[in-house]
PDB file of C-alpha atoms in Angstrom:
ATOM      1  CA  UNK F   2      28.124  20.628   9.001  1.00 29.00           C
ATOM      2  CA  UNK F   3      26.010  21.032   5.843  1.00 32.00           C
ATOM      3  CA  UNK F   4      23.296  18.926   5.309  1.00 34.00           C
ATOM      4  CA  UNK F   5      23.762  17.831   1.593  1.00 39.00           C
ATOM      5  CA  UNK F   6      20.818  18.992  -0.165  1.00 41.00           C
ATOM      6  CA  UNK F   7      18.680  20.508   1.524  1.00 40.00           C
ATOM      7  CA  UNK F   8      17.240  23.623   3.059  1.00 42.00           C
ATOM      8  CA  UNK F   9      17.750  22.308   6.734  1.00 39.00           C
ATOM      9  CA  UNK F  10      16.207  25.114   8.662  1.00 35.00           C
ATOM     10  CA  UNK F  11      13.365  26.229   7.843  1.00 39.00           C
ATOM     11  CA  UNK F  12      10.119  25.324   8.826  1.00 38.00           C
ATOM     12  CA  UNK F  13       6.394  27.195   8.075  1.00 35.00           C
ATOM     13  CA  UNK F  14       8.270  30.311   6.194  1.00 34.00           C
ATOM     14  CA  UNK F  15       9.080  28.672   2.345  1.00 36.00           C
ATOM     15  CA  UNK F  16      12.925  30.521   3.651  1.00 32.00           C
ATOM     16  CA  UNK F  17      15.777  28.607   2.274  1.00 32.00           C
ATOM     17  CA  UNK F  18      18.549  27.555   4.064  1.00 22.00           C
ATOM     18  CA  UNK F  19      21.722  25.590   4.292  1.00 27.00           C
ATOM     19  CA  UNK F  20      23.224  25.287   7.695  1.00 26.00           C
ATOM     20  CA  UNK F  21      22.110  22.575  10.349  1.00 27.00           C
ATOM     21  CA  UNK F  22      19.880  23.268  13.371  1.00 29.00           C
ATOM     22  CA  UNK F  23      19.354  20.912  16.792  1.00 31.00           C
ATOM     23  CA  UNK F  24      16.033  20.460  15.478  1.00 33.00           C
ATOM     24  CA  UNK F  25      15.993  18.675  11.863  1.00 31.00           C
ATOM     25  CA  UNK F  26      14.284  15.781  11.826  1.00 31.00           C
ATOM     26  CA  UNK F  27      11.626  16.786  14.623  1.00 29.00           C
ATOM     27  CA  UNK F  28       8.309  17.053  14.735  1.00 30.00           C
ATOM     28  CA  UNK F  29       6.884  20.576  15.089  1.00 30.00           C
ATOM     29  CA  UNK F  30       6.447  22.364  17.792  1.00 31.00           C
ATOM     30  CA  UNK F  31       4.713  25.184  17.498  1.00 34.00           C
ATOM     31  CA  UNK F  32       0.790  24.155  17.264  1.00 36.00           C
ATOM     32  CA  UNK F  33      -0.555  24.473  20.745  1.00 42.00           C
ATOM     33  CA  UNK F  34      -0.034  21.034  23.504  1.00 50.00           C
ATOM     34  CA  UNK F  35       2.382  18.631  22.399  1.00 57.00           C
ATOM     35  CA  UNK F  36       1.215  15.780  20.867  1.00 67.00           C
ATOM     36  CA  UNK F  37       0.294  12.151  22.154  1.00 76.00           C
ATOM     37  CA  UNK F  38       2.623  11.103  19.393  1.00 80.00           C
ATOM     38  CA  UNK F  39       5.830  13.550  20.664  1.00 73.00           C
ATOM     39  CA  UNK F  40       6.034  11.622  24.057  1.00 72.00           C
ATOM     40  CA  UNK F  41       5.007   8.191  22.204  1.00 76.00           C
ATOM     41  CA  UNK F  42       7.547   8.385  18.696  1.00 79.00           C
ATOM     42  CA  UNK F  43      10.755   5.810  17.963  1.00 83.00           C
ATOM     43  CA  UNK F  44      13.673   8.590  19.589  1.00 87.00           C
ATOM     44  CA  UNK F  45      16.933   8.233  17.327  1.00 94.00           C
ATOM     45  CA  UNK F  46      14.606   7.523  14.207  1.00 96.00           C
ATOM     46  CA  UNK F  47      14.019   9.357  11.255  1.00 96.00           C
ATOM     47  CA  UNK F  48      11.582   8.316   8.211  1.00 97.00           C
ATOM     48  CA  UNK F  49      12.711   9.907   4.996  1.00 96.00           C
ATOM     49  CA  UNK F  50      11.280   9.874   1.281  1.00 95.00           C
ATOM     50  CA  UNK F  51      10.826  12.995  -1.066  1.00 92.00           C
ATOM     51  CA  UNK F  52       8.464  13.418  -3.474  1.00 88.00           C
ATOM     52  CA  UNK F  53       7.351  16.371  -6.773  1.00 87.00           C
ATOM     53  CA  UNK F  54       4.260  17.826  -7.070  1.00 90.00           C
ATOM     54  CA  UNK F  55       2.743  15.224  -8.914  1.00 88.00           C
ATOM     55  CA  UNK F  56       3.239  12.194  -6.102  1.00 90.00           C
ATOM     56  CA  UNK F  57       2.332  14.757  -3.423  1.00 94.00           C
ATOM     57  CA  UNK F  58      -0.590  12.222  -2.946  1.00 94.00           C
ATOM     58  CA  UNK F  59       0.762   9.630  -2.887  1.00 95.00           C
ATOM     59  CA  UNK F  60       3.277  10.466  -0.002  1.00 95.00           C
ATOM     60  CA  UNK F  61       0.298  12.196   1.710  1.00 96.00           C
ATOM     61  CA  UNK F  62      -2.138   8.528   1.707  1.00 96.00           C
ATOM     62  CA  UNK F  63       1.560   6.635   2.545  1.00 96.00           C
ATOM     63  CA  UNK F  64       1.238   9.147   5.926  1.00 96.00           C
ATOM     64  CA  UNK F  65      -2.451   8.305   6.413  1.00 95.00           C
ATOM     65  CA  UNK F  66      -2.041   4.151   5.861  1.00 96.00           C
ATOM     66  CA  UNK F  67       1.966   5.822   8.689  1.00 95.00           C
ATOM     67  CA  UNK F  68      -1.374   7.177  11.011  1.00 93.00           C
ATOM     68  CA  UNK F  69      -3.167   4.548  10.546  1.00 93.00           C
ATOM     69  CA  UNK F  70      -1.146   1.529  11.699  1.00 94.00           C
ATOM     70  CA  UNK F  71      -0.718   4.175  15.037  1.00 92.00           C
ATOM     71  CA  UNK F  72       2.647   4.380  14.424  1.00 93.00           C
ATOM     72  CA  UNK F  73       4.160   7.537  15.255  1.00 92.00           C
ATOM     73  CA  UNK F  74       7.550   8.590  13.728  1.00 94.00           C
ATOM     74  CA  UNK F  75       9.839  11.566  12.994  1.00 95.00           C
ATOM     75  CA  UNK F  76       8.923  12.108   8.585  1.00 96.00           C
ATOM     76  CA  UNK F  77      10.485  13.936   7.117  1.00 96.00           C
ATOM     77  CA  UNK F  78       9.977  15.034   2.955  1.00 96.00           C
ATOM     78  CA  UNK F  79      11.815  17.140   1.087  1.00 93.00           C
ATOM     79  CA  UNK F  80       9.954  18.282  -1.374  1.00 92.00           C
ATOM     80  CA  UNK F  81      11.409  18.861  -4.918  1.00 87.00           C
ATOM     81  CA  UNK F  82       9.622  21.851  -6.283  1.00 86.00           C
ATOM     82  CA  UNK F  83       8.477  24.464  -5.086  1.00 88.00           C
ATOM     83  CA  UNK F  84       4.317  23.114  -5.503  1.00 89.00           C
ATOM     84  CA  UNK F  85       5.378  20.146  -3.982  1.00 90.00           C
ATOM     85  CA  UNK F  86       6.693  22.795  -1.361  1.00 93.00           C
ATOM     86  CA  UNK F  87       3.719  24.982  -0.953  1.00 93.00           C
ATOM     87  CA  UNK F  88       0.741  21.364  -0.911  1.00 93.00           C
ATOM     88  CA  UNK F  89       2.677  19.582   1.082  1.00 95.00           C
ATOM     89  CA  UNK F  90       3.408  22.166   3.561  1.00 94.00           C
ATOM     90  CA  UNK F  91      -0.577  23.526   3.612  1.00 93.00           C
ATOM     91  CA  UNK F  92      -1.683  19.249   3.894  1.00 93.00           C
ATOM     92  CA  UNK F  93       1.173  18.472   6.496  1.00 93.00           C
ATOM     93  CA  UNK F  94       0.271  22.006   8.822  1.00 90.00           C
ATOM     94  CA  UNK F  95       0.176  21.205  12.464  1.00 87.00           C
ATOM     95  CA  UNK F  96       1.047  17.013  12.288  1.00 89.00           C
ATOM     96  CA  UNK F  97       3.613  16.678  15.390  1.00 88.00           C
ATOM     97  CA  UNK F  98       5.553  13.969  13.190  1.00 91.00           C
ATOM     98  CA  UNK F  99       6.203  15.593   9.667  1.00 94.00           C
ATOM     99  CA  UNK F 100       8.433  17.946   8.492  1.00 94.00           C
ATOM    100  CA  UNK F 101       8.893  19.207   5.024  1.00 95.00           C
ATOM    101  CA  UNK F 102      11.867  20.231   3.590  1.00 93.00           C
ATOM    102  CA  UNK F 103      12.359  21.765   0.207  1.00 90.00           C
ATOM    103  CA  UNK F 104      15.662  20.876  -2.037  1.00 82.00           C
ATOM    104  CA  UNK F 105      17.895  23.189  -2.165  1.00 69.00           C
ATOM    105  CA  UNK F 106      20.108  20.978  -4.810  1.00 56.00           C
ATOM    106  CA  UNK F 107      18.850  21.743  -7.527  1.00 45.00           C
ATOM    107  CA  UNK F 108      14.705  22.122  -7.748  1.00 45.00           C
ATOM    108  CA  UNK F 109      12.622  19.245 -10.219  1.00 46.00           C
ATOM    109  CA  UNK F 110      11.105  18.956 -13.022  1.00 44.00           C
ATOM    110  CA  UNK F 111       7.009  19.460 -11.157  1.00 43.00           C
ATOM    111  CA  UNK F 112       5.934  17.325 -13.161  1.00 47.00           C
ATOM    112  CA  UNK F 113       5.908  13.037 -13.901  1.00 42.00           C
ATOM    113  CA  UNK F 114       9.236  11.979 -15.598  1.00 44.00           C
ATOM    114  CA  UNK F 115       9.432   9.290 -17.697  1.00 48.00           C
ATOM    115  CA  UNK F 116      10.916   6.206 -15.979  1.00 47.00           C
ATOM    116  CA  UNK F 117      14.589   6.723 -17.825  1.00 45.00           C
ATOM    117  CA  UNK F 118      15.614   9.684 -19.021  1.00 45.00           C
ATOM    118  CA  UNK F 119      16.931  12.971 -17.340  1.00 49.00           C
ATOM    119  CA  UNK F 120      14.427  14.445 -14.706  1.00 52.00           C
ATOM    120  CA  UNK F 121      13.559  11.421 -13.251  1.00 48.00           C
ATOM    121  CA  UNK F 122      17.729   9.734 -12.658  1.00 51.00           C
ATOM    122  CA  UNK F 123      17.681  13.575 -11.217  1.00 53.00           C
ATOM    123  CA  UNK F 124      14.946  13.010  -8.648  1.00 53.00           C
ATOM    124  CA  UNK F 125      16.047   9.582  -8.347  1.00 56.00           C
ATOM    125  CA  UNK F 126      19.888   9.753  -7.367  1.00 70.00           C
ATOM    126  CA  UNK F 127      19.339  12.818  -4.700  1.00 80.00           C
ATOM    127  CA  UNK F 128      18.146  10.822  -1.961  1.00 88.00           C
ATOM    128  CA  UNK F 129      21.341   8.623  -0.775  1.00 91.00           C
ATOM    129  CA  UNK F 130      22.661  12.500   0.163  1.00 91.00           C
ATOM    130  CA  UNK F 131      19.768  12.644   2.005  1.00 92.00           C
ATOM    131  CA  UNK F 132      19.684   9.894   3.772  1.00 95.00           C
ATOM    132  CA  UNK F 133      23.731  10.381   4.215  1.00 95.00           C
ATOM    133  CA  UNK F 134      23.259  13.516   6.205  1.00 94.00           C
ATOM    134  CA  UNK F 135      20.669  12.412   8.399  1.00 96.00           C
ATOM    135  CA  UNK F 136      22.889   8.938   9.321  1.00 97.00           C
ATOM    136  CA  UNK F 137      25.907  11.709  10.154  1.00 96.00           C
ATOM    137  CA  UNK F 138      23.945  13.279  12.892  1.00 96.00           C
ATOM    138  CA  UNK F 139      23.604   9.117  14.512  1.00 97.00           C
ATOM    139  CA  UNK F 140      20.002   8.523  13.905  1.00 97.00           C
ATOM    140  CA  UNK F 141      18.650   5.623  11.661  1.00 97.00           C
ATOM    141  CA  UNK F 142      16.863   6.154   8.740  1.00 98.00           C
ATOM    142  CA  UNK F 143      14.120   3.923   7.144  1.00 98.00           C
ATOM    143  CA  UNK F 144      14.004   5.290   3.281  1.00 97.00           C
ATOM    144  CA  UNK F 145      10.685   5.197   1.736  1.00 97.00           C
ATOM    145  CA  UNK F 146       9.794   5.619  -1.441  1.00 94.00           C
ATOM    146  CA  UNK F 147       6.641   7.559  -1.952  1.00 94.00           C
ATOM    147  CA  UNK F 148       4.468   4.642  -3.841  1.00 95.00           C
ATOM    148  CA  UNK F 149       4.233   2.138  -0.712  1.00 97.00           C
ATOM    149  CA  UNK F 150       1.532   1.819   1.756  1.00 97.00           C
ATOM    150  CA  UNK F 151       1.850  -0.018   5.445  1.00 97.00           C
ATOM    151  CA  UNK F 152      -0.596  -2.134   7.157  1.00 97.00           C
ATOM    152  CA  UNK F 153       1.464  -3.280  10.552  1.00 96.00           C
ATOM    153  CA  UNK F 154       4.317  -1.323  12.256  1.00 96.00           C
ATOM    154  CA  UNK F 155       6.951  -2.324  10.253  1.00 97.00           C
ATOM    155  CA  UNK F 156       9.554  -0.914  12.980  1.00 96.00           C
ATOM    156  CA  UNK F 157      10.273  -4.804  14.911  1.00 96.00           C
ATOM    157  CA  UNK F 158      11.330  -6.281  11.480  1.00 96.00           C
ATOM    158  CA  UNK F 159      14.728  -3.829  11.947  1.00 97.00           C
ATOM    159  CA  UNK F 160      16.546  -5.430  14.766  1.00 94.00           C
ATOM    160  CA  UNK F 161      19.330  -7.658  15.495  1.00 94.00           C
ATOM    161  CA  UNK F 162      22.857  -7.080  15.075  1.00 95.00           C
ATOM    162  CA  UNK F 163      22.471  -5.640  10.861  1.00 96.00           C
ATOM    163  CA  UNK F 164      24.181  -2.375   9.246  1.00 97.00           C
ATOM    164  CA  UNK F 165      20.976  -2.381   6.671  1.00 96.00           C
ATOM    165  CA  UNK F 166      17.708  -4.553   6.904  1.00 96.00           C
ATOM    166  CA  UNK F 167      16.472  -4.378   2.571  1.00 95.00           C
ATOM    167  CA  UNK F 168      13.996  -6.166   0.245  1.00 92.00           C
ATOM    168  CA  UNK F 169      15.872  -8.471  -2.631  1.00 88.00           C
ATOM    169  CA  UNK F 170      14.475 -10.260  -5.670  1.00 78.00           C
ATOM    170  CA  UNK F 171      14.456 -13.801  -4.761  1.00 70.00           C
ATOM    171  CA  UNK F 172      13.161 -15.632  -1.084  1.00 63.00           C
ATOM    172  CA  UNK F 173      14.765 -14.074   2.539  1.00 57.00           C
ATOM    173  CA  UNK F 174      17.360 -16.701   3.199  1.00 58.00           C
ATOM    174  CA  UNK F 175      20.715 -15.531   4.499  1.00 53.00           C
ATOM    175  CA  UNK F 176      22.514 -18.278   3.093  1.00 45.00           C
ATOM    176  CA  UNK F 177      22.185 -17.257  -0.288  1.00 54.00           C
ATOM    177  CA  UNK F 178      24.638 -14.874  -2.710  1.00 62.00           C
ATOM    178  CA  UNK F 179      24.486 -11.317  -2.059  1.00 70.00           C
ATOM    179  CA  UNK F 180      25.744 -11.623  -6.051  1.00 72.00           C
ATOM    180  CA  UNK F 181      22.888 -13.598  -7.011  1.00 76.00           C
ATOM    181  CA  UNK F 182      20.320 -10.746  -5.961  1.00 87.00           C
ATOM    182  CA  UNK F 183      19.019  -7.315  -7.132  1.00 89.00           C
ATOM    183  CA  UNK F 184      18.007  -5.242  -3.539  1.00 93.00           C
ATOM    184  CA  UNK F 185      15.007  -2.193  -4.067  1.00 92.00           C
ATOM    185  CA  UNK F 186      16.695   0.853  -3.177  1.00 92.00           C
ATOM    186  CA  UNK F 187      12.591   2.604  -2.901  1.00 93.00           C
ATOM    187  CA  UNK F 188      12.912   0.828   1.017  1.00 97.00           C
ATOM    188  CA  UNK F 189      15.797   0.794   2.397  1.00 97.00           C
ATOM    189  CA  UNK F 190      15.966   0.803   6.870  1.00 98.00           C
ATOM    190  CA  UNK F 191      19.884   2.031   7.627  1.00 98.00           C
ATOM    191  CA  UNK F 192      21.411   1.981  11.520  1.00 98.00           C
ATOM    192  CA  UNK F 193      24.328   4.734  11.029  1.00 98.00           C
ATOM    193  CA  UNK F 194      27.232   2.477  11.519  1.00 98.00           C
ATOM    194  CA  UNK F 195      30.650   2.357  10.476  1.00 97.00           C
ATOM    195  CA  UNK F 196      30.235   0.660   7.830  1.00 97.00           C
ATOM    196  CA  UNK F 197      27.174   1.953   7.219  1.00 98.00           C
ATOM    197  CA  UNK F 198      27.650   5.507   6.624  1.00 98.00           C
ATOM    198  CA  UNK F 199      30.763   5.577   4.906  1.00 98.00           C
ATOM    199  CA  UNK F 200      28.613   2.895   2.337  1.00 98.00           C
ATOM    200  CA  UNK F 201      26.415   5.747   1.243  1.00 97.00           C
ATOM    201  CA  UNK F 202      28.906   8.133   1.624  1.00 97.00           C
ATOM    202  CA  UNK F 203      30.392   5.957  -0.955  1.00 97.00           C
ATOM    203  CA  UNK F 204      27.694   5.780  -3.171  1.00 95.00           C
ATOM    204  CA  UNK F 205      27.066   9.016  -2.616  1.00 93.00           C
ATOM    205  CA  UNK F 206      30.555  10.044  -4.547  1.00 94.00           C
ATOM    206  CA  UNK F 207      30.086   7.522  -7.490  1.00 93.00           C
ATOM    207  CA  UNK F 208      26.415   9.616  -8.686  1.00 89.00           C
ATOM    208  CA  UNK F 209      28.819  12.737  -7.730  1.00 88.00           C
ATOM    209  CA  UNK F 210      31.234  10.809 -10.409  1.00 91.00           C
ATOM    210  CA  UNK F 211      28.349  10.101 -12.635  1.00 85.00           C
ATOM    211  CA  UNK F 212      27.516  13.450 -12.439  1.00 82.00           C
ATOM    212  CA  UNK F 213      29.846  14.921 -13.584  1.00 85.00           C
ATOM    213  CA  UNK F 214      31.298  12.841 -16.444  1.00 85.00           C
ATOM    214  CA  UNK F 215      27.572  12.766 -17.687  1.00 81.00           C
ATOM    215  CA  UNK F 216      26.907   9.696 -17.510  1.00 80.00           C
ATOM    216  CA  UNK F 217      23.414   8.993 -16.192  1.00 77.00           C
ATOM    217  CA  UNK F 218      23.351   5.920 -13.826  1.00 81.00           C
ATOM    218  CA  UNK F 219      19.858   4.372 -11.400  1.00 84.00           C
ATOM    219  CA  UNK F 220      20.938   5.092  -8.051  1.00 88.00           C
ATOM    220  CA  UNK F 221      19.999   0.956  -7.733  1.00 90.00           C
ATOM    221  CA  UNK F 222      22.462  -0.044 -10.032  1.00 91.00           C
ATOM    222  CA  UNK F 223      25.191   1.520  -8.340  1.00 93.00           C
ATOM    223  CA  UNK F 224      23.888   0.598  -4.784  1.00 94.00           C
ATOM    224  CA  UNK F 225      23.895  -2.902  -5.907  1.00 94.00           C
ATOM    225  CA  UNK F 226      27.449  -3.229  -7.789  1.00 94.00           C
ATOM    226  CA  UNK F 227      28.838  -2.386  -4.704  1.00 95.00           C
ATOM    227  CA  UNK F 228      26.994  -4.131  -2.231  1.00 93.00           C
ATOM    228  CA  UNK F 229      27.344  -6.908  -4.789  1.00 91.00           C
ATOM    229  CA  UNK F 230      31.604  -6.251  -4.446  1.00 92.00           C
ATOM    230  CA  UNK F 231      31.807  -5.695  -0.802  1.00 92.00           C
ATOM    231  CA  UNK F 232      32.709  -2.062  -2.296  1.00 94.00           C
ATOM    232  CA  UNK F 233      34.414  -0.369  -0.062  1.00 96.00           C
ATOM    233  CA  UNK F 234      33.325  -2.193   3.830  1.00 95.00           C
ATOM    234  CA  UNK F 235      31.223  -5.631   3.211  1.00 93.00           C
ATOM    235  CA  UNK F 236      27.089  -4.358   5.314  1.00 94.00           C
ATOM    236  CA  UNK F 237      25.537  -6.882   7.123  1.00 94.00           C
ATOM    237  CA  UNK F 238      22.374  -7.078   5.771  1.00 93.00           C
ATOM    238  CA  UNK F 239      19.530  -9.270   6.989  1.00 93.00           C
ATOM    239  CA  UNK F 240      16.473  -8.970   3.487  1.00 92.00           C
ATOM    240  CA  UNK F 241      13.694  -8.269   4.832  1.00 94.00           C
ATOM    241  CA  UNK F 242      10.227 -11.060   4.242  1.00 93.00           C
ATOM    242  CA  UNK F 243       8.789 -11.230   0.562  1.00 91.00           C
ATOM    243  CA  UNK F 244       5.312 -12.061   1.895  1.00 91.00           C
ATOM    244  CA  UNK F 245       5.756  -9.303   4.371  1.00 95.00           C
ATOM    245  CA  UNK F 246       7.091  -6.623   2.546  1.00 96.00           C
ATOM    246  CA  UNK F 247       5.740  -7.592  -1.547  1.00 95.00           C
ATOM    247  CA  UNK F 248       6.836  -5.434  -4.607  1.00 93.00           C
ATOM    248  CA  UNK F 249       3.856  -3.861  -6.166  1.00 91.00           C
ATOM    249  CA  UNK F 250       3.881  -7.169  -9.122  1.00 90.00           C
ATOM    250  CA  UNK F 251       3.172  -8.919  -6.216  1.00 92.00           C
ATOM    251  CA  UNK F 252       0.382  -7.620  -4.362  1.00 94.00           C
ATOM    252  CA  UNK F 253      -1.391  -6.268  -6.760  1.00 94.00           C
ATOM    253  CA  UNK F 254      -1.790 -10.905  -8.178  1.00 92.00           C
ATOM    254  CA  UNK F 255      -5.188 -11.680  -7.471  1.00 91.00           C
ATOM    255  CA  UNK F 256      -3.808 -15.460  -6.818  1.00 91.00           C
ATOM    256  CA  UNK F 257      -1.256 -13.717  -4.341  1.00 88.00           C
ATOM    257  CA  UNK F 258      -4.608 -11.135  -3.026  1.00 85.00           C
ATOM    258  CA  UNK F 259      -6.254 -14.969  -1.993  1.00 86.00           C
ATOM    259  CA  UNK F 260      -3.111 -16.946   0.092  1.00 89.00           C
ATOM    260  CA  UNK F 261      -4.211 -14.176   3.200  1.00 84.00           C
ATOM    261  CA  UNK F 262      -0.253 -13.283   3.311  1.00 88.00           C
ATOM    262  CA  UNK F 263       0.557 -11.111   6.851  1.00 92.00           C
ATOM    263  CA  UNK F 264       1.037  -8.222   4.957  1.00 95.00           C
ATOM    264  CA  UNK F 265       3.610  -5.328   6.281  1.00 97.00           C
ATOM    265  CA  UNK F 266       4.462  -2.494   3.984  1.00 98.00           C
ATOM    266  CA  UNK F 267       3.592  -3.175   0.543  1.00 97.00           C
ATOM    267  CA  UNK F 268       5.545  -1.733  -2.035  1.00 96.00           C
ATOM    268  CA  UNK F 269       4.223  -0.392  -5.426  1.00 95.00           C
ATOM    269  CA  UNK F 270       7.683  -0.979  -7.315  1.00 88.00           C
ATOM    270  CA  UNK F 271       6.865  -2.275 -11.294  1.00 83.00           C
ATOM    271  CA  UNK F 272       4.156  -0.932 -11.088  1.00 90.00           C
ATOM    272  CA  UNK F 273       4.603   1.838 -13.756  1.00 85.00           C
ATOM    273  CA  UNK F 274       3.220   5.095 -13.917  1.00 85.00           C
ATOM    274  CA  UNK F 275       0.998   7.379 -11.422  1.00 90.00           C
ATOM    275  CA  UNK F 276      -2.814   6.400 -13.358  1.00 91.00           C
ATOM    276  CA  UNK F 277      -1.762   2.890 -12.631  1.00 93.00           C
ATOM    277  CA  UNK F 278      -0.218   2.937  -9.166  1.00 93.00           C
ATOM    278  CA  UNK F 279      -3.628   5.727  -8.541  1.00 95.00           C
ATOM    279  CA  UNK F 280      -6.112   3.070 -10.435  1.00 95.00           C
ATOM    280  CA  UNK F 281      -4.331   0.375  -8.567  1.00 95.00           C
ATOM    281  CA  UNK F 282      -4.867   1.949  -5.295  1.00 96.00           C
ATOM    282  CA  UNK F 283      -8.153   2.609  -5.815  1.00 96.00           C
ATOM    283  CA  UNK F 284      -9.102  -0.563  -6.510  1.00 94.00           C
ATOM    284  CA  UNK F 285      -8.156  -2.560  -2.961  1.00 94.00           C
ATOM    285  CA  UNK F 286      -9.978   0.168  -1.309  1.00 95.00           C
ATOM    286  CA  UNK F 287      -6.277   1.426   0.038  1.00 97.00           C
ATOM    287  CA  UNK F 288      -6.864   5.533  -0.997  1.00 97.00           C
ATOM    288  CA  UNK F 289      -7.283   7.053   2.448  1.00 96.00           C
ATOM    289  CA  UNK F 290      -7.442  10.598   1.143  1.00 93.00           C
ATOM    290  CA  UNK F 291      -8.871  13.327  -0.791  1.00 90.00           C
ATOM    291  CA  UNK F 292      -6.681  15.734  -2.293  1.00 86.00           C
ATOM    292  CA  UNK F 293      -6.200  16.642  -6.235  1.00 78.00           C
ATOM    293  CA  UNK F 294      -4.207  14.550  -9.112  1.00 76.00           C
ATOM    294  CA  UNK F 295      -1.571  17.089  -9.028  1.00 70.00           C
ATOM    295  CA  UNK F 296      -0.034  13.601 -11.337  1.00 63.00           C
ATOM    296  CA  UNK F 297      -2.699  14.609 -13.944  1.00 63.00           C
ATOM    297  CA  UNK F 298      -3.445  18.217 -13.666  1.00 56.00           C
ATOM    298  CA  UNK F 299       0.386  17.952 -14.750  1.00 49.00           C
ATOM    299  CA  UNK F 300      -1.069  17.337 -18.156  1.00 46.00           C
ATOM    300  CA  UNK F 301      -2.559  20.733 -17.784  1.00 44.00           C
ATOM    301  CA  UNK F 302       0.911  21.995 -18.329  1.00 43.00           C
ATOM    302  CA  UNK F 303       1.955  20.720 -20.203  1.00 44.00           C
ATOM    303  CA  UNK F 304       0.080  20.587 -23.265  1.00 45.00           C
ATOM    304  CA  UNK F 305       0.276  23.867 -24.256  1.00 46.00           C
ATOM    305  CA  UNK F 306       3.440  23.987 -23.842  1.00 43.00           C
ATOM    306  CA  UNK F 307       3.635  21.429 -26.132  1.00 47.00           C
ATOM    307  CA  UNK F 308       1.098  22.707 -28.816  1.00 50.00           C
ATOM    308  CA  UNK F 309       2.847  26.145 -28.876  1.00 49.00           C
ATOM    309  CA  UNK F 310       6.916  24.841 -29.569  1.00 50.00           C
ATOM    310  CA  UNK F 311       4.631  22.485 -32.171  1.00 57.00           C
ATOM    311  CA  UNK F 312       3.206  25.880 -33.222  1.00 56.00           C
ATOM    312  CA  UNK F 313       6.974  27.610 -33.805  1.00 57.00           C
ATOM    313  CA  UNK F 314       8.593  24.532 -35.303  1.00 55.00           C
ATOM    314  CA  UNK F 315       6.302  24.503 -37.874  1.00 53.00           C
ATOM    315  CA  UNK F 316       6.260  28.360 -38.640  1.00 65.00           C
ATOM    316  CA  UNK F 317      10.020  29.121 -38.146  1.00 63.00           C
ATOM    317  CA  UNK F 318       9.757  25.184 -40.721  1.00 55.00           C
ATOM    318  CA  UNK F 319       7.536  26.739 -42.597  1.00 53.00           C
ATOM    319  CA  UNK F 320       9.930  29.906 -43.293  1.00 64.00           C
ATOM    320  CA  UNK F 321      13.117  28.495 -44.187  1.00 63.00           C
ATOM    321  CA  UNK F 322      11.127  26.953 -46.574  1.00 60.00           C
ATOM    322  CA  UNK F 323      10.512  30.269 -47.914  1.00 62.00           C
ATOM    323  CA  UNK F 324      13.492  31.444 -47.709  1.00 68.00           C
ATOM    324  CA  UNK F 325      14.030  28.954 -50.065  1.00 65.00           C
ATOM    325  CA  UNK F 326      11.737  29.271 -52.396  1.00 65.00           C
ATOM    326  CA  UNK F 327      12.686  33.120 -53.145  1.00 68.00           C
ATOM    327  CA  UNK F 328      16.126  32.039 -53.144  1.00 66.00           C
ATOM    328  CA  UNK F 329      15.847  29.830 -55.903  1.00 62.00           C
ATOM    329  CA  UNK F 330      13.522  32.050 -57.408  1.00 58.00           C
TER     330      UNK F 330
END
């Protein structure tokens, strides 16, 4: 069996491998005595997140919020570029719950990508294969975007005979028709049932087919279409309460804050771009880490490149113009 998309056997070496070993996703064991976290962690459950360099700081902030509420869960972080891998390894070294892996399905741009462009979809549309690899090993998977913040333990809300636990665009109501709801793939809990594995396999296949055809569709759109069509199987879904699992637009609204909702996990969905997300988190004292703003620094990499390209195009234009004048004289 081969893991889809990351180097499953690497730990701290930086080397790239492809085959699965039994300790994939398990905490480090080379940092001295067995910490209390290993004793208390949830068996058979893996939390998964991904990031390029631009969002390394958000991954670290999210992990800090998880530790703050006292949750100990095996956590796999997939670094989508080499610089992200190096930074994540540096900051999480010695954390018994966190395993940083480097993607082997093609590295992405380290800089923040504009929403909707090829790089953005490239990162978003790789996540389903990561999830599938864990489900196929019989593990329950909590996939979370890096721009989440934990206030309380969410795992008690993932109980019951369901395939999927997920936030929807409307208030949770078990009788509501699925085709009336848009679900968010950025915070989703999946149990390794036959239906779930079959559903995610199809999700991955559809995304791969679109890629072969040169089409870019958001992973979330594909997921919602499959759920609405009940394909390839019916999924037994438990909708998460929006008062407990709010999205950013509601959570950061001053009027919503005054209502004192008992928030469990906030996902900053619909807050566009790293700078605005960072601003919102800091305004409400939700920034727990003192790390470099890699997204802000990425401008320093991007601007010289754009300047060089602009100069090159200008020189090319001048050369063509001079050639035309000479030819006409």
